[in-house]
Amino acid sequence: MDASEGPPDVDRPADKGRFSEAHSAEVVAASFASATDPRLRQILSSLVHHLHAFVKDVELTEPEWELAIDFLTRTGHRSDDRRQEFILLSDVLGISMLVETINHRTGGRSTESTVLGPFHMVASPPRGLGDSIALDGKGTPCLVSGRVTGPDREPIPGARLDVWQANADGFYDVQQPDVQPELNLRGLFTADDEGRYWFRSIVPRYYPIPDDGPVGELLAATGRHPYRPAHLHFIVSANGYRPVTTHVFVADSPYLDSDAVFGVKDSLIRDVAEVDDPDRAAAAGLPNPFRALAFDPVLLRETTTP
Ligand SMILES: [Fe+2]
């Protein structure tokens, strides 16, 4: 026997799968090898490899590790049924948009999706076509209308539109439970027999994501602002079609080019023009003049392959 190989009963860490700097990722990933769910095994193995590569890349110090643990701990403590700091963290890191984009590739055949965001945490109340969702009487009146169609522009009767937005001061109802009426600026609408919908609201305003928690500290420490451009949230769904979660952005809003959560897509930007038409205003139940936002969601059929 060649003496350099050592006797067969001597421990050889690499062979025995012991942890080392050089082999850390492989050793830890191997510990998940017996996971019976192959997808879980794939995700954990990839996660471990990327995390270990990251720690080695930056040569993370112990104080930095402790700071990260503290940051994540406080992120959890800041989350409850009315505030989701982890979604905010995912949003400002661009992870939410990446997951959304990967999972809703449209090939240009339907309305593009964007992030759900952290404020869809209560069920929107069913409302009738033409109803107002602005319960607090503030803001610039706006008529929101359009038609829901399929990929061949066929109308989708009975399509459902779940909408929510911030108020004129840039806050969602759940952020101001003592200030705004409950379920202010939320509504669940059902399109008519020709796929049309319309309701009254206000012109959305740009707003900061909640920046008084750990995620706000992260933005401040890196010189990033917390603002999102003005938008109205939609989840549009219909039987036989794929639902789409998206926003409509107001064309003249600040921050369209620097959305704190990277949610803007050019195809989702709309003019919210002033309309001076007393008859139309009276028919809609709005003061004249008013603003109008037109948005025609296009859904893919459920059977369409991405
Ligand atoms: Fe929003």
PDB file of C-alpha atoms and ligand atoms in Angstrom, residues 115-119 164-166 172 205 207 209 228-229 231-233 247, ligand 1:
ATOM      1  CA  VAL A 115     -47.323  41.996  -7.894  1.00  0.00           C
ATOM      2  CA  LEU A 116     -50.234  41.298  -5.583  1.00  0.00           C
ATOM      3  CA  GLY A 117     -48.699  43.596  -2.990  1.00  0.00           C
ATOM      4  CA  PRO A 118     -49.186  43.455   0.776  1.00  0.00           C
ATOM      5  CA  PHE A 119     -52.634  45.056   1.039  1.00  0.00           C
ATOM      6  CA  TRP A 164     -58.499  47.834  -4.383  1.00  0.00           C
ATOM      7  CA  GLN A 165     -56.531  51.035  -4.108  1.00  0.00           C
ATOM      8  CA  ALA A 166     -55.105  53.614  -1.714  1.00  0.00           C
ATOM      9  CA  TYR A 172     -55.055  51.676   2.253  1.00  0.00           C
ATOM     10  CA  ARG A 205     -52.323  58.584  -5.592  1.00  0.00           C
ATOM     11  CA  TYR A 207     -47.755  56.332  -1.895  1.00  0.00           C
ATOM     12  CA  ILE A 209     -44.759  51.404   1.129  1.00  0.00           C
ATOM     13  CA  ARG A 228     -44.833  53.416  -5.573  1.00  0.00           C
ATOM     14  CA  PRO A 229     -46.397  55.223  -8.532  1.00  0.00           C
ATOM     15  CA  HIS A 231     -52.076  52.574  -9.343  1.00  0.00           C
ATOM     16  CA  LEU A 232     -55.289  50.631  -9.032  1.00  0.00           C
ATOM     17  CA  HIS A 233     -55.065  46.904  -8.207  1.00  0.00           C
ATOM     18  CA  HIS A 247     -52.285  47.005 -11.591  1.00  0.00           C
TER      19      HIS A 247
HETATM   20 FE    FE B   1     -50.879  49.216  -4.108  1.00  0.00          FE
END
